XYZ file of C-alpha atoms in Angstrom:
691
model
C -24.412 -0.498 35.534
C -22.044 -0.383 38.473
C -22.267 1.457 41.764
C -19.738 4.090 42.707
C -16.750 2.549 44.408
C -14.641 4.186 47.080
C -11.034 3.088 47.294
C -7.725 4.142 48.849
C -5.676 3.180 45.837
C -4.804 5.800 43.233
C -5.663 3.714 40.214
C -5.777 5.605 36.927
C -6.864 2.722 34.717
C -8.007 -0.690 35.991
C -8.952 -3.130 33.297
C -11.407 -5.899 33.898
C -9.077 -8.625 32.704
C -6.615 -7.837 35.517
C -9.430 -8.267 38.049
C -10.367 -11.582 36.489
C -6.800 -12.914 36.597
C -5.805 -11.590 39.996
C -9.150 -11.512 41.810
C -7.674 -13.138 44.894
C -5.399 -10.137 45.422
C -8.230 -7.574 45.248
C -10.631 -6.666 48.094
C -14.091 -8.162 47.623
C -15.640 -4.735 48.029
C -13.739 -3.547 44.970
C -14.955 -6.267 42.625
C -17.677 -4.942 40.305
C -21.008 -6.739 40.487
C -22.828 -7.605 37.274
C -26.591 -7.352 37.046
C -27.037 -10.901 35.839
C -25.837 -13.899 37.761
C -23.229 -16.170 36.290
C -20.068 -15.325 34.382
C -18.863 -11.739 34.341
C -19.629 -9.848 31.128
C -16.961 -9.055 28.560
C -16.387 -5.517 29.854
C -13.567 -3.112 30.587
C -13.622 -1.157 33.867
C -11.980 2.251 33.931
C -11.662 4.258 37.147
C -12.028 7.995 36.543
C -11.072 10.430 39.351
C -13.948 12.481 40.832
C -13.494 15.992 42.273
C -13.931 14.638 45.812
C -11.216 12.062 45.428
C -13.639 9.254 44.684
C -13.406 6.990 41.650
C -16.344 5.960 39.576
C -16.211 2.723 37.658
C -17.312 3.087 34.081
C -17.886 0.090 31.877
C -17.457 -0.131 28.136
C -17.943 -3.087 25.851
C -14.692 -4.660 24.729
C -13.069 -7.857 23.610
C -9.943 -7.209 25.683
C -10.685 -10.003 28.186
C -10.755 -12.713 25.558
C -7.861 -11.149 23.653
C -5.692 -10.863 26.755
C -6.493 -14.361 27.916
C -5.492 -15.559 24.465
C -2.294 -13.499 24.590
C -1.371 -14.915 28.006
C -2.081 -18.434 26.829
C -0.045 -17.750 23.679
C 2.833 -16.355 25.742
C 2.845 -19.476 27.906
C 2.811 -21.740 24.861
C 5.595 -19.704 23.233
C 7.732 -20.061 26.351
C 7.119 -23.789 26.277
C 8.038 -23.918 22.583
C 11.268 -22.014 23.191
C 12.149 -24.495 25.930
C 11.406 -27.300 23.484
C 13.414 -25.561 20.741
C 16.737 -27.150 21.692
C 15.246 -30.667 21.793
C 13.668 -30.604 18.308
C 15.492 -33.275 16.269
C 16.817 -32.656 12.776
C 14.072 -34.872 11.331
C 11.486 -32.277 12.419
C 13.205 -29.227 10.873
C 12.326 -27.742 7.480
C 14.203 -24.826 5.881
C 12.405 -23.248 2.921
C 11.977 -19.998 0.963
C 9.078 -18.405 -0.872
C 10.056 -17.398 -4.413
C 7.871 -15.636 -6.971
C 7.585 -12.780 -9.437
C 6.978 -9.236 -8.197
C 3.556 -8.677 -6.580
C 2.462 -12.319 -6.629
C 1.826 -12.298 -2.866
C 4.986 -13.635 -1.202
C 4.898 -11.313 1.815
C 1.138 -11.764 2.277
C 1.539 -15.551 2.258
C 4.357 -15.233 4.789
C 2.072 -13.131 7.025
C -0.690 -15.750 6.890
C 1.785 -18.521 7.748
C 3.089 -16.522 10.710
C -0.464 -15.791 11.823
C -1.571 -19.426 11.541
C 1.384 -20.663 13.595
C 0.899 -18.010 16.293
C 4.119 -16.100 15.586
C 2.128 -12.876 15.087
C -1.360 -11.715 16.034
C -4.190 -11.224 13.581
C -3.832 -7.450 13.898
C -0.133 -7.661 13.033
C -0.996 -9.885 10.089
C -2.914 -7.046 8.441
C 0.441 -5.565 7.436
C 3.382 -7.189 5.719
C 5.377 -7.950 8.843
C 8.534 -9.119 7.104
C 8.725 -5.958 4.967
C 10.175 -3.827 7.756
C 12.219 -1.332 5.725
C 10.728 2.080 4.977
C 11.656 1.770 1.308
C 9.782 -1.566 1.121
C 6.593 -0.061 2.502
C 6.857 3.020 0.268
C 7.501 1.084 -2.944
C 5.337 -1.928 -2.072
C 8.111 -4.403 -2.911
C 10.422 -6.679 -0.954
C 14.092 -5.753 -1.282
C 15.600 -7.711 1.633
C 15.123 -11.399 2.352
C 13.703 -11.815 5.865
C 13.763 -14.875 8.106
C 11.284 -16.213 10.661
C 11.497 -19.392 12.752
C 8.035 -20.809 13.419
C 6.661 -23.820 15.286
C 3.914 -25.907 13.713
C 2.054 -28.924 15.088
C 1.648 -31.458 12.285
C -0.991 -34.183 11.890
C 1.067 -36.581 14.023
C 0.842 -34.045 16.913
C 4.615 -33.532 16.739
C 5.978 -29.974 16.800
C 8.031 -29.053 13.721
C 10.482 -26.158 13.410
C 9.990 -24.324 10.107
C 12.577 -21.734 9.085
C 10.837 -19.464 6.562
C 12.665 -16.983 4.311
C 10.641 -14.384 2.386
C 12.614 -13.302 -0.702
C 12.379 -10.360 -3.150
C 10.749 -10.825 -6.531
C 12.514 -8.215 -8.683
C 15.383 -9.324 -10.903
C 17.677 -6.661 -9.417
C 17.517 -8.453 -6.049
C 18.183 -11.954 -7.337
C 21.323 -11.959 -5.200
C 19.053 -11.962 -2.113
C 17.232 -14.995 -3.518
C 20.465 -16.838 -4.337
C 21.889 -16.076 -0.895
C 18.728 -17.275 0.852
C 18.592 -20.524 -1.111
C 22.033 -21.416 0.276
C 20.324 -22.040 3.638
C 17.273 -23.907 2.254
C 16.305 -27.441 1.306
C 13.193 -26.524 -0.655
C 11.082 -23.635 -1.953
C 7.466 -22.616 -2.359
C 7.039 -21.445 -5.967
C 4.190 -18.937 -5.714
C 2.315 -17.994 -8.892
C -0.471 -15.443 -9.307
C -3.609 -17.221 -10.555
C -4.611 -14.061 -12.459
C -1.378 -13.077 -14.224
C 0.129 -16.553 -14.451
C 3.787 -17.388 -14.995
C 5.961 -14.276 -15.373
C 9.595 -13.727 -16.345
C 10.981 -13.798 -12.807
C 8.945 -16.928 -12.056
C 10.955 -18.697 -14.749
C 14.273 -17.306 -13.485
C 13.596 -18.235 -9.845
C 12.440 -21.738 -10.764
C 15.666 -22.459 -12.637
C 17.672 -20.942 -9.766
C 16.057 -23.406 -7.349
C 16.596 -26.333 -9.701
C 20.286 -25.455 -10.085
C 20.615 -26.037 -6.326
C 18.589 -29.286 -6.528
C 15.890 -27.925 -4.225
C 12.416 -29.426 -3.903
C 9.768 -27.149 -5.440
C 6.272 -26.904 -3.931
C 4.025 -25.179 -6.546
C 1.301 -22.926 -5.105
C -1.310 -20.781 -6.896
C -2.269 -17.593 -5.063
C -5.188 -15.135 -5.406
C -7.755 -17.787 -6.349
C -10.435 -15.654 -4.653
C -10.274 -13.013 -7.406
C -13.097 -13.245 -9.949
C -10.920 -13.262 -13.062
C -8.486 -15.876 -11.692
C -7.711 -18.698 -14.132
C -6.187 -21.496 -12.027
C -6.732 -24.252 -14.623
C -4.975 -22.234 -17.320
C -2.039 -21.344 -15.038
C -1.662 -24.990 -13.975
C -1.401 -25.956 -17.653
C 1.330 -23.326 -18.102
C 3.257 -24.755 -15.128
C 3.012 -28.206 -16.651
C 4.136 -26.957 -20.072
C 7.063 -24.814 -18.869
C 8.330 -26.745 -15.830
C 6.843 -30.250 -16.251
C 5.046 -29.896 -12.897
C 2.377 -32.504 -12.130
C -0.997 -30.666 -12.027
C -2.089 -32.820 -9.069
C 0.706 -31.384 -6.911
C -0.298 -27.724 -7.396
C -1.952 -26.203 -4.307
C -4.485 -23.372 -4.590
C -4.624 -20.712 -1.863
C -5.749 -17.191 -1.096
C -3.124 -15.555 1.081
C -5.356 -12.516 1.531
C -8.242 -14.542 2.997
C -6.079 -17.229 4.597
C -7.528 -20.078 2.516
C -5.427 -23.225 2.084
C -2.515 -22.071 4.264
C -2.596 -25.165 6.469
C -2.370 -27.421 3.414
C 0.720 -25.500 2.280
C 2.493 -26.120 5.603
C 1.515 -29.784 5.531
C 2.915 -30.109 2.001
C 6.153 -28.388 3.078
C 6.627 -30.972 5.835
C 5.733 -33.883 3.542
C 7.708 -32.842 0.444
C 10.769 -30.900 1.608
C 13.428 -33.074 3.262
C 15.083 -32.212 6.584
C 18.541 -30.614 6.387
C 21.443 -32.966 5.726
C 23.550 -32.067 8.767
C 25.457 -33.805 11.554
C 25.034 -32.647 15.135
C 27.810 -34.913 16.397
C 30.547 -33.218 14.348
C 32.519 -30.056 15.133
C 30.559 -26.806 14.987
C 30.434 -25.105 11.590
C 28.036 -22.423 10.313
C 27.445 -20.265 7.239
C 26.848 -16.504 7.489
C 24.150 -15.770 4.901
C 22.997 -12.317 6.042
C 24.149 -9.518 8.323
C 23.288 -5.971 9.332
C 24.694 -3.317 11.638
C 23.301 -2.284 15.012
C 24.752 0.864 16.542
C 24.674 -0.678 20.030
C 25.681 -4.306 19.350
C 27.780 -3.941 16.206
C 27.445 -6.362 13.292
C 24.666 -8.941 13.716
C 25.057 -12.158 11.719
C 22.307 -14.486 10.557
C 23.779 -17.979 10.425
C 22.766 -21.447 9.260
C 24.239 -24.210 11.437
C 25.788 -26.895 9.237
C 27.273 -29.123 11.938
C 27.534 -29.353 15.721
C 26.192 -27.070 18.466
C 26.727 -23.441 19.448
C 26.210 -22.221 23.014
C 26.240 -18.779 24.559
C 29.618 -17.778 26.006
C 31.723 -19.764 23.532
C 34.358 -18.143 21.320
C 33.971 -18.342 17.549
C 36.471 -17.754 14.764
C 36.026 -16.423 11.231
C 37.544 -18.451 8.406
C 37.928 -15.341 6.219
C 39.605 -13.013 8.734
C 40.906 -15.575 11.313
C 39.700 -13.231 14.064
C 38.235 -14.609 17.295
C 35.042 -13.193 18.828
C 33.283 -13.857 22.146
C 29.686 -14.910 21.614
C 27.472 -12.397 23.439
C 23.909 -13.339 22.500
C 22.100 -16.025 20.505
C 18.546 -15.563 19.301
C 16.033 -16.730 16.738
C 13.695 -14.504 14.717
C 9.958 -15.103 15.243
C 10.033 -12.615 13.425
C 11.070 -10.558 16.450
C 14.209 -11.583 18.292
C 13.777 -14.276 20.958
C 16.872 -15.156 22.979
C 17.882 -18.812 23.212
C 20.759 -20.510 24.984
C 22.030 -22.612 22.082
C 21.674 -23.505 18.413
C 22.089 -26.916 16.814
C 22.776 -28.198 13.310
C 19.934 -27.514 10.890
C 18.727 -24.424 12.739
C 18.895 -20.754 11.722
C 19.713 -18.061 14.270
C 21.078 -14.588 14.918
C 24.317 -14.001 16.819
C 25.987 -10.890 18.238
C 29.702 -11.318 18.852
C 31.205 -7.849 19.276
C 32.024 -7.242 15.605
C 32.464 -3.472 15.782
C 33.899 -3.077 12.294
C 31.324 -3.643 9.579
C 34.027 -5.018 7.244
C 34.635 -8.002 9.531
C 31.258 -9.555 8.746
C 31.442 -11.244 5.338
C 28.460 -12.859 3.629
C 29.311 -16.467 2.755
C 31.981 -16.710 5.463
C 32.302 -19.876 7.560
C 32.521 -19.591 11.348
C 33.663 -22.276 13.780
C 34.731 -22.650 17.393
C 38.089 -21.240 18.422
C 41.148 -23.279 17.345
C 39.119 -25.955 15.540
C 39.868 -27.212 12.030
C 36.853 -27.397 9.714
C 36.151 -27.219 5.996
C 34.720 -24.116 4.380
C 30.985 -24.074 3.714
C 31.750 -22.819 0.217
C 28.197 -22.916 -1.130
C 27.541 -19.229 -1.768
C 29.079 -17.024 -4.455
C 27.902 -13.400 -4.707
C 26.831 -12.163 -8.117
C 29.050 -9.711 -9.919
C 27.702 -6.167 -10.351
C 26.408 -5.060 -13.738
C 25.674 -1.339 -13.250
C 28.111 1.225 -11.846
C 27.533 4.741 -10.525
C 29.644 7.330 -8.750
C 28.614 8.505 -5.279
C 30.045 11.760 -3.926
C 29.276 13.832 -0.824
C 27.544 17.167 -1.374
C 30.148 18.709 0.935
C 33.638 17.209 1.216
C 33.507 17.815 4.978
C 30.934 14.973 5.115
C 33.234 12.533 3.328
C 33.995 10.398 6.419
C 30.355 10.238 7.542
C 29.202 9.171 4.081
C 31.893 6.481 3.886
C 30.796 5.091 7.263
C 27.168 4.997 6.110
C 28.113 3.233 2.854
C 30.145 0.609 4.752
C 27.168 -0.166 6.995
C 24.875 -0.437 3.990
C 27.261 -2.764 2.157
C 27.302 -4.995 5.245
C 23.553 -5.419 4.744
C 23.812 -5.719 0.941
C 26.755 -7.874 -0.081
C 26.004 -7.535 -3.815
C 27.283 -3.934 -3.814
C 30.963 -3.401 -4.637
C 33.002 -0.352 -3.662
C 36.092 1.310 -5.112
C 37.609 4.746 -4.561
C 36.925 7.352 -7.246
C 37.585 11.063 -7.703
C 36.385 13.858 -9.947
C 37.813 17.376 -10.423
C 34.249 18.683 -10.371
C 32.759 16.604 -7.542
C 35.822 15.846 -5.419
C 36.656 12.578 -3.655
C 34.046 9.834 -3.764
C 33.441 6.205 -4.634
C 32.315 4.109 -7.559
C 29.737 1.530 -6.543
C 28.598 -1.523 -8.473
C 24.968 -2.715 -8.419
C 22.926 -5.542 -9.939
C 20.574 -3.160 -11.723
C 19.028 0.293 -11.812
C 16.332 -0.458 -9.202
C 18.994 -1.944 -6.948
C 20.943 1.320 -7.227
C 17.862 3.465 -6.552
C 16.846 1.451 -3.482
C 20.400 1.488 -2.096
C 20.620 5.280 -2.416
C 17.134 5.747 -0.965
C 18.032 3.603 2.055
C 21.256 5.583 2.418
C 19.210 8.775 2.727
C 16.448 7.363 4.940
C 18.427 5.165 7.333
C 21.635 7.203 7.641
C 20.484 10.771 6.817
C 23.084 10.979 4.036
C 22.831 13.387 1.083
C 24.928 11.852 -1.691
C 25.350 12.977 -5.287
C 24.722 9.996 -7.575
C 26.100 10.132 -11.103
C 24.447 8.593 -14.141
C 24.767 4.772 -14.233
C 27.230 3.105 -16.579
C 28.504 -0.390 -17.331
C 31.955 -1.967 -17.455
C 33.498 -2.241 -20.906
C 36.439 -4.449 -21.811
C 39.178 -3.356 -24.207
C 42.105 -5.233 -25.739
C 45.309 -3.182 -25.943
C 47.747 -3.210 -28.846
C 50.405 -0.920 -27.362
C 53.321 -3.083 -26.078
C 54.378 -0.368 -23.663
C 50.939 -0.199 -22.045
C 50.670 -3.989 -21.965
C 53.985 -4.202 -20.127
C 52.918 -1.483 -17.712
C 49.526 -3.109 -16.986
C 50.844 -6.661 -16.924
C 48.007 -7.795 -19.215
C 46.540 -6.934 -22.592
C 42.914 -6.526 -21.449
C 41.457 -3.713 -19.383
C 38.008 -3.338 -17.772
C 36.826 0.281 -17.700
C 33.667 1.785 -16.198
C 34.964 5.376 -15.980
C 35.200 7.178 -19.331
C 37.948 9.483 -18.050
C 40.285 6.449 -17.932
C 39.529 5.400 -21.514
C 42.813 5.106 -23.511
C 43.414 6.743 -26.858
C 41.829 4.848 -29.784
C 45.271 4.275 -31.317
C 46.193 2.115 -28.290
C 43.100 -0.085 -28.530
C 42.804 -3.177 -30.681
C 39.262 -4.374 -29.835
C 36.245 -3.246 -27.803
C 33.849 -5.516 -25.895
C 30.577 -4.658 -24.153
C 28.562 -6.699 -21.604
C 25.466 -8.559 -22.774
C 22.444 -9.979 -20.965
C 20.069 -12.776 -21.842
C 16.616 -11.247 -21.404
C 13.356 -13.153 -20.973
C 10.147 -11.366 -21.974
C 6.646 -12.746 -21.391
C 3.928 -10.706 -23.083
C 0.377 -10.967 -24.436
C 0.493 -11.807 -28.131
C -1.166 -8.534 -29.265
C 1.903 -6.535 -28.151
C 4.557 -8.723 -29.772
C 5.174 -6.436 -32.771
C 5.803 -3.336 -30.672
C 8.094 -5.199 -28.267
C 10.131 -6.702 -31.112
C 10.584 -3.194 -32.548
C 11.751 -1.963 -29.130
C 14.305 -4.785 -28.833
C 15.633 -4.144 -32.344
C 16.006 -0.440 -31.553
C 18.043 -1.450 -28.488
C 20.329 -3.616 -30.662
C 18.779 -6.851 -29.426
C 19.039 -10.225 -31.188
C 16.166 -12.683 -30.793
C 17.115 -16.170 -29.628
C 13.761 -17.932 -29.284
C 10.010 -17.436 -29.212
C 7.615 -19.876 -27.498
C 3.816 -19.784 -27.353
C 2.963 -20.483 -23.713
C -0.739 -20.620 -24.598
C -3.081 -19.035 -27.127
C -2.686 -15.549 -25.616
C 0.899 -15.270 -24.285
C 4.373 -15.578 -25.781
C 7.772 -16.086 -24.135
C 10.660 -14.485 -26.034
C 14.369 -14.490 -25.266
C 16.701 -11.754 -26.517
C 20.408 -11.059 -26.216
C 20.664 -7.343 -25.401
C 23.542 -4.973 -24.598
C 23.436 -4.158 -20.889
C 23.968 -0.461 -21.604
C 20.687 -0.391 -23.562
C 18.466 -1.702 -20.750
C 19.791 -0.088 -17.554
C 17.992 3.233 -17.968
C 14.469 3.114 -19.393
C 14.019 -0.242 -21.137
C 11.718 -1.651 -18.447
C 9.567 1.497 -18.432
C 9.246 1.457 -22.224
C 8.359 -2.246 -22.163
C 5.583 -1.661 -19.628
C 4.310 1.341 -21.585
C 4.127 -0.507 -24.903
C 2.377 -3.534 -23.360
C -0.063 -1.557 -21.161
C 1.735 -2.979 -18.135
C 1.202 -6.664 -19.006
C 4.697 -7.656 -20.166
C 7.347 -8.834 -17.698
C 11.113 -8.860 -18.081
C 14.051 -10.535 -16.371
C 17.669 -10.930 -17.392
C 20.937 -12.600 -16.500
C 24.565 -12.051 -17.398
C 25.556 -13.316 -20.858
C 29.242 -12.420 -21.052
C 30.965 -9.941 -23.394
C 30.612 -9.355 -27.118
C 32.833 -7.650 -29.710
C 31.480 -4.195 -30.529
C 32.404 -0.689 -31.710
C 32.756 1.922 -28.965
C 33.780 5.573 -29.017
C 34.589 8.133 -26.368
C 32.287 11.151 -26.541
C 34.029 14.326 -25.332
C 32.484 17.684 -24.455
C 34.403 20.853 -25.377
C 33.702 24.376 -24.117
C 35.293 26.942 -26.444
C 37.649 24.267 -27.708
C 38.764 23.054 -24.254
C 37.841 19.461 -23.282
C 35.918 18.891 -20.047
C 37.069 15.510 -18.704
C 34.238 15.245 -16.169
C 31.579 15.127 -18.914
C 33.080 12.530 -21.273
C 31.175 9.270 -21.875
C 31.680 5.880 -23.518
C 28.929 5.164 -26.056
C 28.264 2.832 -28.953
C 29.274 4.296 -32.299
C 25.717 4.086 -33.693
C 24.275 6.002 -30.714
C 26.944 8.701 -30.484
C 25.170 11.390 -32.546
C 21.870 11.159 -30.675
C 23.537 11.235 -27.248
C 25.762 14.135 -28.356
C 22.747 16.261 -29.288
C 21.027 15.509 -25.975
C 24.083 16.535 -23.966
C 24.761 19.833 -25.747
C 21.095 20.849 -25.453
C 21.154 20.078 -21.735
C 24.385 22.009 -21.193
C 23.033 25.011 -23.072
C 20.141 25.206 -20.609
C 22.348 24.720 -17.535
C 25.440 26.879 -18.176
C 24.700 30.559 -17.416
C 25.472 33.316 -19.940
C 28.810 35.045 -19.457
C 30.788 37.975 -20.884
C 32.109 35.804 -23.709
C 30.345 33.580 -26.182
C 30.493 29.860 -25.262
C 30.635 27.196 -27.944
C 29.478 23.788 -26.638
C 30.688 20.931 -28.822
C 30.293 17.161 -28.538
C 33.157 15.435 -30.326
C 34.437 11.974 -31.137
C 38.129 12.466 -31.701
C 38.404 15.525 -33.944
C 34.918 15.135 -35.426
C 32.210 17.456 -34.050
C 28.860 15.632 -33.801
C 26.736 18.376 -32.233
C 27.102 22.030 -31.293
C 25.194 24.695 -29.387
C 26.185 28.315 -28.701
C 25.496 30.400 -25.607
C 25.544 34.070 -26.612
C 27.589 36.526 -24.558
C 26.313 39.462 -22.581
C 26.748 42.600 -24.757
C 26.692 46.243 -23.804
C 24.841 48.573 -26.164
C 27.837 50.740 -27.101
C 25.810 52.774 -29.623
C 23.281 54.011 -27.083
C 25.181 57.292 -26.562
C 25.032 58.197 -30.278
C 22.361 60.678 -31.361
C 22.942 60.700 -35.083
C 26.038 61.410 -37.103
C 27.679 59.308 -39.746
C 27.112 55.545 -39.792
C 30.875 54.949 -39.749
C 30.953 56.121 -36.133
C 28.460 53.404 -35.181
C 30.377 50.754 -37.150
C 33.649 51.783 -35.485
C 32.215 51.281 -31.976
C 30.758 47.892 -32.869
C 34.076 46.800 -34.432
C 35.979 47.816 -31.299
C 33.544 45.837 -29.136
C 33.944 42.739 -31.319
C 37.739 42.957 -31.101
C 37.518 43.255 -27.313
C 35.301 40.178 -27.086
C 37.713 38.255 -29.315
C 40.646 39.173 -27.079
C 38.613 38.229 -23.997
C 37.891 34.761 -25.430
C 41.635 34.165 -25.770
C 42.337 34.735 -22.073
C 39.027 34.295 -20.245
C 38.163 31.079 -18.382
C 34.672 29.668 -18.729
C 32.998 29.532 -15.326
C 30.871 26.408 -15.055
C 28.986 26.321 -11.727
C 29.349 23.260 -9.530
C 25.589 22.674 -9.732
C 25.838 22.347 -13.521
C 28.198 19.377 -13.254
C 25.928 17.814 -10.655
C 22.829 18.212 -12.832
C 24.577 16.837 -15.928
C 26.312 13.939 -14.196
C 23.600 12.807 -11.842
C 20.964 10.351 -12.974
């Protein structure tokens, strides 16, 4: 198509779009000539070196010219928007979150919104841009709330600043939702048009209403054949008293109805109630650690202005920090010179210690007097697990990694713990089992840590009756999550265990099996509501210890995957607890003791002794494995000793000779049991204690 071109320049790859943009800077003899007159074709020119030093122009069809022109135009418009960013008034700012049940399409909707507003390209929109953690992409769920500031031109041709927060949908990450709502004035309640209202939909709706936020109802996945939008709209009206006329119908996958959603956000959600004339005050609602810049804080400006170069002060620590950089997330970082009230931004201020950044803290300018933001309270942990290094030489490195992770996940609590079998470690509190699994997986993936995680447990509360212990403790109640610290039963007056209020939504054909499961887990039914002719909403009060391990898996199995479950804290309840001890040849092993409900003690005891029998290697003496409650043995297994065949050398003779040798061997084994120590390998404790 093109003639060979001789040139002095050593070009390795010359693209046609560069020639089109900078044609004035190129020699006329170098410009390729098209066969047809008129506009140049949509082609890419590559110069390939010839053996003689010549370059031959080869053309290939491409859409790069149009794409690049669009990118350049987009870059120019983005620069103009960033310049306009500081002048956007509060009346044209909207802060909102997307809340929904798991897998209802929150991240996909966020991608389509970002794509429509030009924050990302169409190619980037093929992936869930805001799910940037490896664990999120592997599990297909959102575990961290992510923020993006986008610009949108409304019907009145005015540019609006929309601060979007994509939140997790699993109940174990409800702290992320609660924390995000502290910086919002409204929410998009996203519901799957196929599966309808689920348990976490109900929980998130009530969470938004508790904060008096405006709710914009949206039905997603209307493009699927078996979608039932009319039925789901009726459910929304029945459960939440939502006007059917206000429900929007979209397909986030195909990009249908996205513009109407943004228009409704601007029309329904009010601008933030802030004052730009007052002294600067901001709320830290998220943070993470960067190895080059230290702790990065995501802040919501409540009052005033913040400019680069100013000094800020923390209300929690009273420390003063120089402000290094200010940026907004689009969703990538874009540096700006200032932030004003109502806006959300990211700041780096030389916080080198991860403990200095506190979620919910209020920051202000140096030496000013302001009131605390005080509108965020972290949830208390429900599930506890011990974390220990595989090698004690890695203790410091593991502690540093945990501190950085806690900076990014404020719902996790930390306390020092130790075990004779596992060494020095920590006891961490989580909001649920999935929360614990994701935290440990991120610890391994993002920090190359190799922790030992013990089986999860809950915190029990006991009332003491021993005056001496009460005087020593300074109180008559004690919260215990470690069975090794459990007092003697004679010193305890009452036992209490934590409860949760669980919400189950299930098809009606599985109700009988699910009720049986809840009864087996010591649940008490509180209510049962028919959402429609095919689905039922049930609420149960359940002991937390009964649901943290496999309750969700069993629920999904019994309902063929259709039932959904969410729960919230429901206080403590009087119960009957026992401490289950493990004895090896009559000697207690403190590391293996557990706190269990009295009715479950026998079953758990049998499981533990069977597991220990398989894990402890045979030795020269017989090992009796016993699971006891006090002096009562609930289960027992025996590991037989190695035995030499002492009669092998006999070739006949009287039977008394054989009996004498066997009797001597038995006496030797008996004496050995009196003085021998049972060797339990370190790996055995790890396998028994870990989840």
